[in-house]
Amino acid sequence: MYRYLAVAFVLFVSASVNAQEESDTLKSNIFSKGAGLVETVLDLVTWETGRHAFSLYPAAGYSPRTGIELGVMPVWRISPVDKESGRPTTLAGSLQFSTTGMYEVGFDLLSFLPNNWLLASKINYQFLPDEFYGLGNEQKIKPYSEYDLNSLTASMDFAKGIGKQWYGGIRLDFNKNKNTNIEGDKLTEEITGYNGGWLNGVGPMVAFDTRNDILYPSSGWFIVGSYLWYSKVFGSDYKFSIGSLDVRKYFSLSDDKTILAWQGMFNASLGSVPFYKLPGIGGKELLRGIPHPYKYIDNNAWFTQAELRQHLWWRVGVVGFAGTGRVMPDLNSSWFSDLHVVGGFGFRFRVLPEDGLNFRVDYGFSNHNENGLFFTIREAF
């Protein structure tokens, strides 16, 4: 009897193994066919010729600030002549509309020029029915002020490489804001920037860069410091200054498939700073559990965040992130009380098979019952 039971057990195990192998093969075939289908679709929206690759992607998203967003994101990538030591140039654009009446056009350029010159520039126009929450680090209480924001911004870093790791140069920042249809008691004429106007600033910047890749680094440091003066000499309607220090570090934990990224940032301002230029801690690149970039703003701000990035399969990856920080009226304020703490996770899809330029989807939440969902290109940091 035991002999028959043993034979039956062996036959059962063998059948289970075969069934599992057939199931795994079926799943593998489904994934392979799915990947092949997506590759075919990507080929239809990607054009490559020589060193140039152009892609056109749909964009969608949601946040309490903008509602549901729909649009397109064109991406143009130029490979370096020397692929061993050079770095690619990328120009990413965006055209988006939302259910709240927002529309936005933007361009983001990162270019490495001959003779070790660097050009990084962002241009953005946005119309948005927006809210003003007041100044300070405390949790914001309704009712908020409502207004229509018309904003044109253009920023540029133009720097020369000093050796292989250092860059020094100039940072330019130009802004034109117009605030209309203002309602509510929080945004009043006593708030600097009530009427909008020109904000034009110029100043030095210095960078230290040992990253092994600019789009998706797995090791190295990236440190950028700058100090900008906004003055009537440059056509600004306001006189103030802003200093910034941004420190990032990347660790490879498993053959570049598992990466730990860390960032710390500090911003400080002096003078009559319009509210929409004050240092803040929220948005799609900072603490992503705070959906509105101007919800917590003040003269000074700091935050730190870490992100674990995991490649899964093919062009697909996932991330988990967490961070904390706060804003302060002056440097004598408490730095570590009433902190905003965020966490979240995200999905990554590599735009081009051989490069680290990712389309990203991030969902973040905070300890103050806030949340944000972001769809965009490139990593947050």
Tab-separated table of C-alpha atoms in Angstrom:
chain	number	residue	atom	x	y	z
A	1	MET	CA	0.000	0.000	0.000
A	2	TYR	CA	2.801	2.430	0.868
A	3	ARG	CA	4.402	1.612	-2.480
A	4	TYR	CA	1.240	2.683	-4.288
A	5	LEU	CA	0.978	5.835	-2.210
A	6	ALA	CA	4.604	6.713	-2.994
A	7	VAL	CA	4.031	6.198	-6.713
A	8	ALA	CA	0.895	8.314	-6.562
A	9	PHE	CA	2.780	11.065	-4.699
A	10	VAL	CA	5.592	11.049	-7.272
A	11	LEU	CA	3.074	11.231	-10.115
A	12	PHE	CA	1.264	14.110	-8.343
A	13	VAL	CA	4.480	16.075	-7.817
A	14	SER	CA	5.552	15.457	-11.412
A	15	ALA	CA	2.197	16.634	-12.729
A	16	SER	CA	2.347	19.733	-10.476
A	17	VAL	CA	5.858	20.577	-11.677
A	18	ASN	CA	4.829	20.150	-15.299
A	19	ALA	CA	1.739	22.280	-14.713
A	20	GLN	CA	3.831	24.973	-13.038
A	21	GLU	CA	6.341	24.885	-15.895
A	22	GLU	CA	3.517	25.180	-18.432
A	23	SER	CA	2.024	28.069	-16.398
A	24	ASP	CA	5.394	29.845	-16.220
A	25	THR	CA	5.889	29.319	-19.948
A	26	LEU	CA	2.418	30.701	-20.643
A	27	LYS	CA	3.078	33.734	-18.431
A	28	SER	CA	6.447	34.268	-20.084
A	29	ASN	CA	4.833	34.104	-23.516
A	30	ILE	CA	2.138	36.566	-22.443
A	31	PHE	CA	4.738	38.995	-21.073
A	32	SER	CA	6.888	38.599	-24.176
A	33	LYS	CA	3.945	39.212	-26.488
A	34	GLY	CA	2.874	42.183	-24.382
A	35	ALA	CA	6.378	43.646	-24.474
A	36	GLY	CA	6.543	43.056	-28.203
A	37	LEU	CA	3.235	44.857	-28.684
A	38	VAL	CA	4.409	47.836	-26.625
A	39	GLU	CA	7.702	47.920	-28.550
A	40	THR	CA	5.696	48.042	-31.770
A	41	VAL	CA	3.629	50.943	-30.444
A	42	LEU	CA	6.784	52.724	-29.254
A	43	ASP	CA	8.314	52.322	-32.696
A	44	LEU	CA	5.305	54.205	-34.071
A	45	VAL	CA	5.934	57.191	-31.776
A	46	THR	CA	9.748	57.091	-31.861
A	47	TRP	CA	11.902	58.192	-34.763
A	48	GLU	CA	15.663	57.571	-34.733
A	49	THR	CA	18.256	58.725	-37.226
A	50	GLY	CA	21.953	58.734	-36.519
A	51	ARG	CA	22.600	60.397	-33.168
A	52	HIS	CA	19.066	61.792	-32.935
A	53	ALA	CA	15.985	60.165	-31.397
A	54	PHE	CA	12.569	61.829	-31.180
A	55	SER	CA	9.631	60.411	-29.240
A	56	LEU	CA	6.089	61.620	-28.637
A	57	TYR	CA	4.283	60.373	-25.541
A	58	PRO	CA	0.822	60.949	-24.117
A	59	ALA	CA	0.659	62.614	-20.710
A	60	ALA	CA	-1.975	62.324	-18.014
A	61	GLY	CA	-2.173	63.061	-14.341
A	62	TYR	CA	-4.152	64.325	-11.411
A	63	SER	CA	-3.637	66.613	-8.430
A	64	PRO	CA	-5.998	68.648	-6.268
A	65	ARG	CA	-4.380	71.772	-7.734
A	66	THR	CA	-4.966	71.005	-11.412
A	67	GLY	CA	-7.631	68.317	-11.537
A	68	ILE	CA	-7.287	65.738	-14.327
A	69	GLU	CA	-4.494	66.605	-16.772
A	70	LEU	CA	-4.162	65.450	-20.379
A	71	GLY	CA	-1.524	66.319	-22.929
A	72	VAL	CA	1.532	65.249	-24.887
A	73	MET	CA	5.255	65.150	-24.080
A	74	PRO	CA	7.726	65.242	-26.980
A	75	VAL	CA	11.296	64.197	-26.156
A	76	TRP	CA	14.318	64.839	-28.382
A	77	ARG	CA	17.605	63.149	-27.479
A	78	ILE	CA	20.979	63.697	-29.128
A	79	SER	CA	23.689	61.145	-28.404
A	80	PRO	CA	27.235	62.428	-27.847
A	81	VAL	CA	29.835	62.015	-30.570
A	82	ASP	CA	32.071	60.196	-28.092
A	83	LYS	CA	29.778	57.753	-26.304
A	84	GLU	CA	32.551	56.656	-23.933
A	85	SER	CA	33.167	60.057	-22.336
A	86	GLY	CA	30.394	62.320	-23.666
A	87	ARG	CA	26.932	62.922	-22.270
A	88	PRO	CA	23.644	63.155	-24.192
A	89	THR	CA	21.610	66.288	-24.823
A	90	THR	CA	17.891	66.044	-24.057
A	91	LEU	CA	15.058	68.440	-24.839
A	92	ALA	CA	11.737	67.506	-23.243
A	93	GLY	CA	8.569	69.437	-23.945
A	94	SER	CA	5.054	69.358	-22.581
A	95	LEU	CA	1.640	70.607	-23.653
A	96	GLN	CA	-1.081	69.979	-21.098
A	97	PHE	CA	-4.671	70.926	-20.298
A	98	SER	CA	-6.753	70.131	-17.227
A	99	THR	CA	-10.341	69.918	-16.074
A	100	THR	CA	-9.895	73.022	-13.860
A	101	GLY	CA	-9.080	75.198	-16.880
A	102	MET	CA	-5.304	74.998	-16.638
A	103	TYR	CA	-3.143	75.022	-19.748
A	104	GLU	CA	0.624	74.778	-19.793
A	105	VAL	CA	3.449	74.762	-22.326
A	106	GLY	CA	6.984	73.924	-21.232
A	107	PHE	CA	10.475	73.067	-22.482
A	108	ASP	CA	13.314	71.503	-20.491
A	109	LEU	CA	16.798	71.440	-22.040
A	110	LEU	CA	19.952	69.781	-20.728
A	111	SER	CA	22.880	70.093	-23.122
A	112	PHE	CA	26.596	69.354	-22.899
A	113	LEU	CA	28.405	71.545	-25.411
A	114	PRO	CA	31.919	71.367	-26.918
A	115	ASN	CA	34.905	72.400	-24.799
A	116	ASN	CA	33.200	71.170	-21.632
A	117	TRP	CA	30.398	73.760	-21.520
A	118	LEU	CA	27.034	73.015	-19.903
A	119	LEU	CA	23.650	74.564	-20.702
A	120	ALA	CA	20.577	73.731	-18.625
A	121	SER	CA	17.406	75.692	-19.296
A	122	LYS	CA	13.686	75.580	-18.497
A	123	ILE	CA	10.951	77.678	-20.108
A	124	ASN	CA	7.341	77.405	-18.990
A	125	TYR	CA	4.061	79.247	-19.517
A	126	GLN	CA	1.072	78.387	-17.368
A	127	PHE	CA	-2.455	79.620	-16.823
A	128	LEU	CA	-4.078	78.142	-13.758
A	129	PRO	CA	-7.045	78.875	-11.489
A	130	ASP	CA	-5.046	78.626	-8.278
A	131	GLU	CA	-5.295	78.937	-4.486
A	132	PHE	CA	-3.240	80.894	-1.960
A	133	TYR	CA	-2.914	79.231	1.442
A	134	GLY	CA	-1.006	81.872	3.361
A	135	LEU	CA	2.573	81.836	4.596
A	136	GLY	CA	4.175	79.551	7.164
A	137	ASN	CA	4.742	75.928	8.068
A	138	GLU	CA	1.491	75.265	9.942
A	139	GLN	CA	-1.311	73.208	8.455
A	140	LYS	CA	-3.536	75.356	6.287
A	141	ILE	CA	-7.189	75.895	7.128
A	142	LYS	CA	-9.979	76.758	4.694
A	143	PRO	CA	-11.195	79.050	3.267
A	144	TYR	CA	-8.276	79.788	0.959
A	145	SER	CA	-7.980	82.687	-1.435
A	146	GLU	CA	-8.646	81.911	-5.082
A	147	TYR	CA	-7.078	83.666	-8.043
A	148	ASP	CA	-6.115	83.152	-11.680
A	149	LEU	CA	-2.380	82.747	-12.219
A	150	ASN	CA	-0.674	83.743	-15.474
A	151	SER	CA	2.989	82.785	-15.240
A	152	LEU	CA	5.920	82.863	-17.663
A	153	THR	CA	9.236	81.584	-16.316
A	154	ALA	CA	12.628	81.091	-17.942
A	155	SER	CA	15.731	79.889	-16.110
A	156	MET	CA	19.184	78.981	-17.362
A	157	ASP	CA	22.491	77.664	-16.043
A	158	PHE	CA	25.454	78.363	-18.317
A	159	ALA	CA	28.645	76.876	-16.921
A	160	LYS	CA	32.158	75.830	-17.926
A	161	GLY	CA	33.679	72.574	-16.824
A	162	ILE	CA	36.758	72.898	-14.649
A	163	GLY	CA	38.452	69.543	-14.925
A	164	LYS	CA	36.178	66.509	-15.025
A	165	GLN	CA	34.078	67.123	-11.916
A	166	TRP	CA	33.613	70.851	-11.315
A	167	TYR	CA	31.482	73.408	-13.145
A	168	GLY	CA	31.350	77.149	-12.558
A	169	GLY	CA	29.162	79.693	-14.260
A	170	ILE	CA	26.141	81.939	-14.149
A	171	ARG	CA	22.486	81.336	-13.351
A	172	LEU	CA	19.722	83.466	-14.892
A	173	ASP	CA	16.104	83.526	-13.754
A	174	PHE	CA	13.318	85.542	-15.396
A	175	ASN	CA	9.649	85.495	-14.331
A	176	LYS	CA	6.528	87.423	-15.331
A	177	ASN	CA	3.452	86.844	-13.187
A	178	LYS	CA	0.000	88.339	-13.354
A	179	ASN	CA	-2.622	87.536	-10.709
A	180	THR	CA	-6.250	88.288	-11.557
A	181	ASN	CA	-9.774	87.556	-10.245
A	182	ILE	CA	-8.518	87.451	-6.659
A	183	GLU	CA	-11.097	86.361	-4.080
A	184	GLY	CA	-10.787	85.652	-0.360
A	185	ASP	CA	-9.105	87.194	2.663
A	186	LYS	CA	-5.709	85.438	2.642
A	187	LEU	CA	-4.266	86.995	-0.526
A	188	THR	CA	-4.446	90.747	0.116
A	189	GLU	CA	-2.419	93.754	-0.985
A	190	GLU	CA	-0.309	93.329	2.162
A	191	ILE	CA	1.130	90.125	0.681
A	192	THR	CA	4.230	90.832	-1.405
A	193	GLY	CA	3.526	89.821	-4.999
A	194	TYR	CA	-0.220	90.516	-4.851
A	195	ASN	CA	-0.114	92.315	-8.201
A	196	GLY	CA	2.460	90.017	-9.826
A	197	GLY	CA	5.146	91.656	-11.950
A	198	TRP	CA	8.636	90.950	-13.237
A	199	LEU	CA	11.181	88.949	-11.200
A	200	ASN	CA	14.593	88.950	-12.864
A	201	GLY	CA	17.657	87.578	-11.115
A	202	VAL	CA	21.291	86.862	-11.935
A	203	GLY	CA	24.064	85.260	-9.911
A	204	PRO	CA	26.868	82.718	-9.721
A	205	MET	CA	26.458	78.964	-9.554
A	206	VAL	CA	28.943	76.164	-8.940
A	207	ALA	CA	28.471	72.410	-9.340
A	208	PHE	CA	30.365	69.270	-8.356
A	209	ASP	CA	29.380	66.226	-10.406
A	210	THR	CA	30.763	62.688	-10.154
A	211	ARG	CA	27.596	60.881	-11.322
A	212	ASN	CA	28.129	58.002	-13.721
A	213	ASP	CA	25.014	59.033	-15.665
A	214	ILE	CA	23.048	62.295	-15.746
A	215	LEU	CA	19.648	60.786	-16.509
A	216	TYR	CA	19.632	57.743	-14.223
A	217	PRO	CA	22.741	57.730	-12.007
A	218	SER	CA	23.636	54.713	-9.904
A	219	SER	CA	26.709	56.157	-8.193
A	220	GLY	CA	28.420	59.455	-7.426
A	221	TRP	CA	27.705	62.895	-6.003
A	222	PHE	CA	25.903	65.884	-7.470
A	223	ILE	CA	26.140	69.177	-5.554
A	224	VAL	CA	24.902	72.555	-6.818
A	225	GLY	CA	25.085	75.902	-5.039
A	226	SER	CA	23.851	79.273	-6.275
A	227	TYR	CA	23.087	82.800	-5.090
A	228	LEU	CA	20.843	85.105	-7.148
A	229	TRP	CA	20.164	88.825	-6.840
A	230	TYR	CA	16.857	90.193	-8.121
A	231	SER	CA	17.146	93.914	-8.810
A	232	LYS	CA	15.768	96.774	-10.876
A	233	VAL	CA	19.129	96.716	-12.637
A	234	PHE	CA	17.922	93.494	-14.295
A	235	GLY	CA	14.377	94.790	-14.841
A	236	SER	CA	12.888	93.242	-11.707
A	237	ASP	CA	9.947	94.914	-9.938
A	238	TYR	CA	11.151	93.510	-6.616
A	239	LYS	CA	14.481	93.605	-4.797
A	240	PHE	CA	15.563	90.435	-2.980
A	241	SER	CA	18.057	87.557	-3.083
A	242	ILE	CA	17.864	83.776	-2.825
A	243	GLY	CA	20.605	81.280	-1.964
A	244	SER	CA	20.303	77.559	-2.665
A	245	LEU	CA	22.279	74.411	-1.862
A	246	ASP	CA	21.282	71.067	-3.407
A	247	VAL	CA	23.210	67.895	-2.418
A	248	ARG	CA	22.558	64.450	-3.943
A	249	LYS	CA	24.207	61.039	-3.515
A	250	TYR	CA	23.583	57.766	-5.379
A	251	PHE	CA	24.408	54.190	-4.291
A	252	SER	CA	24.292	51.021	-6.392
A	253	LEU	CA	23.024	48.151	-4.229
A	254	SER	CA	22.744	45.356	-6.806
A	255	ASP	CA	24.445	45.630	-10.215
A	256	ASP	CA	22.737	48.961	-10.926
A	257	LYS	CA	19.328	47.253	-10.791
A	258	THR	CA	18.703	48.419	-7.222
A	259	ILE	CA	19.695	52.025	-6.518
A	260	LEU	CA	19.397	54.163	-3.409
A	261	ALA	CA	19.218	57.905	-4.114
A	262	TRP	CA	19.367	60.643	-1.471
A	263	GLN	CA	18.861	64.409	-1.631
A	264	GLY	CA	19.122	67.277	0.824
A	265	MET	CA	18.240	70.881	-0.060
A	266	PHE	CA	18.275	74.240	1.707
A	267	ASN	CA	16.940	77.550	0.346
A	268	ALA	CA	17.163	80.950	2.034
A	269	SER	CA	15.840	84.357	0.931
A	270	LEU	CA	16.351	87.982	1.934
A	271	GLY	CA	14.355	91.087	1.053
A	272	SER	CA	10.876	91.654	-0.377
A	273	VAL	CA	10.198	88.272	-1.966
A	274	PRO	CA	6.875	87.787	-3.824
A	275	PHE	CA	4.913	84.915	-2.337
A	276	TYR	CA	5.162	82.803	-5.505
A	277	LYS	CA	8.974	82.952	-5.346
A	278	LEU	CA	9.391	82.096	-1.668
A	279	PRO	CA	11.146	78.799	-0.850
A	280	GLY	CA	8.744	75.860	-0.583
A	281	ILE	CA	8.824	72.098	-0.043
A	282	GLY	CA	6.075	70.578	-2.226
A	283	GLY	CA	5.401	69.595	-5.811
A	284	LYS	CA	6.458	66.933	-8.301
A	285	GLU	CA	10.209	67.155	-7.593
A	286	LEU	CA	10.407	67.970	-3.866
A	287	LEU	CA	8.261	66.366	-1.155
A	288	ARG	CA	5.808	64.616	-3.449
A	289	GLY	CA	3.226	63.975	-0.741
A	290	ILE	CA	2.480	67.723	-0.820
A	291	PRO	CA	0.776	68.299	-4.185
A	292	HIS	CA	0.863	72.098	-4.284
A	293	PRO	CA	4.360	73.636	-4.566
A	294	TYR	CA	3.224	76.852	-2.795
A	295	LYS	CA	1.152	75.373	0.025
A	296	TYR	CA	3.998	75.704	2.540
A	297	ILE	CA	6.210	78.707	1.770
A	298	ASP	CA	8.341	81.078	3.840
A	299	ASN	CA	11.672	82.902	3.834
A	300	ASN	CA	13.623	79.686	4.385
A	301	ALA	CA	13.028	76.019	3.607
A	302	TRP	CA	14.823	72.705	3.954
A	303	PHE	CA	13.964	69.122	3.135
A	304	THR	CA	15.589	65.742	2.681
A	305	GLN	CA	14.329	62.711	0.795
A	306	ALA	CA	15.464	59.230	-0.190
A	307	GLU	CA	14.268	56.933	-2.945
A	308	LEU	CA	14.825	53.224	-3.569
A	309	ARG	CA	14.779	52.496	-7.311
A	310	GLN	CA	14.289	48.934	-8.537
A	311	HIS	CA	14.473	47.724	-12.121
A	312	LEU	CA	11.981	44.883	-12.624
A	313	TRP	CA	11.942	43.715	-16.214
A	314	TRP	CA	12.418	44.992	-19.740
A	315	ARG	CA	11.904	48.809	-19.540
A	316	VAL	CA	9.848	48.690	-16.339
A	317	GLY	CA	10.860	49.718	-12.824
A	318	VAL	CA	9.337	50.780	-9.511
A	319	VAL	CA	10.384	53.113	-6.695
A	320	GLY	CA	9.548	53.790	-3.071
A	321	PHE	CA	10.343	57.148	-1.496
A	322	ALA	CA	10.132	59.051	1.787
A	323	GLY	CA	11.140	62.496	2.964
A	324	THR	CA	10.687	65.251	5.498
A	325	GLY	CA	11.205	68.998	5.840
A	326	ARG	CA	9.682	72.327	6.782
A	327	VAL	CA	9.664	76.068	6.034
A	328	MET	CA	10.759	78.800	8.473
A	329	PRO	CA	10.439	82.599	8.750
A	330	ASP	CA	14.076	82.958	9.906
A	331	LEU	CA	17.104	80.825	10.727
A	332	ASN	CA	16.508	81.178	14.479
A	333	SER	CA	13.280	79.194	14.155
A	334	SER	CA	13.042	75.573	15.228
A	335	TRP	CA	14.369	73.402	12.415
A	336	PHE	CA	12.954	70.050	13.523
A	337	SER	CA	9.534	70.719	15.056
A	338	ASP	CA	6.227	70.301	13.198
A	339	LEU	CA	7.895	68.452	10.346
A	340	HIS	CA	6.060	67.496	7.180
A	341	VAL	CA	6.682	63.792	6.540
A	342	VAL	CA	5.870	62.149	3.206
A	343	GLY	CA	6.050	58.717	1.655
A	344	GLY	CA	5.011	57.134	-1.589
A	345	PHE	CA	5.741	54.856	-4.503
A	346	GLY	CA	6.054	55.124	-8.234
A	347	PHE	CA	6.232	53.416	-11.601
A	348	ARG	CA	9.013	53.921	-14.155
A	349	PHE	CA	9.070	53.277	-17.879
A	350	ARG	CA	12.277	53.763	-19.832
A	351	VAL	CA	11.643	55.944	-22.867
A	352	LEU	CA	14.595	54.635	-24.909
A	353	PRO	CA	15.932	51.087	-24.460
A	354	GLU	CA	19.590	52.020	-23.996
A	355	ASP	CA	19.223	55.227	-21.954
A	356	GLY	CA	18.039	56.094	-18.473
A	357	LEU	CA	15.444	58.669	-19.503
A	358	ASN	CA	12.293	57.572	-17.687
A	359	PHE	CA	8.632	58.443	-17.893
A	360	ARG	CA	7.534	58.445	-14.265
A	361	VAL	CA	4.309	58.128	-12.316
A	362	ASP	CA	4.519	58.978	-8.604
A	363	TYR	CA	1.904	58.821	-5.878
A	364	GLY	CA	2.818	60.512	-2.590
A	365	PHE	CA	1.029	61.128	0.720
A	366	SER	CA	1.856	63.133	3.837
A	367	ASN	CA	1.299	63.013	7.580
A	368	HIS	CA	-1.187	65.886	7.145
A	369	ASN	CA	-3.664	63.922	4.997
A	370	GLU	CA	-2.406	65.293	1.689
A	371	ASN	CA	-1.641	63.346	-1.460
A	372	GLY	CA	-0.433	63.946	-4.984
A	373	LEU	CA	-0.283	61.990	-8.234
A	374	PHE	CA	2.301	63.116	-10.790
A	375	PHE	CA	2.994	62.073	-14.396
A	376	THR	CA	6.154	63.546	-15.896
A	377	ILE	CA	9.530	62.862	-17.510
A	378	ARG	CA	12.911	62.397	-15.746
A	379	GLU	CA	13.568	61.487	-12.134
A	380	ALA	CA	12.575	63.795	-9.300
A	381	PHE	CA	16.273	64.099	-8.358
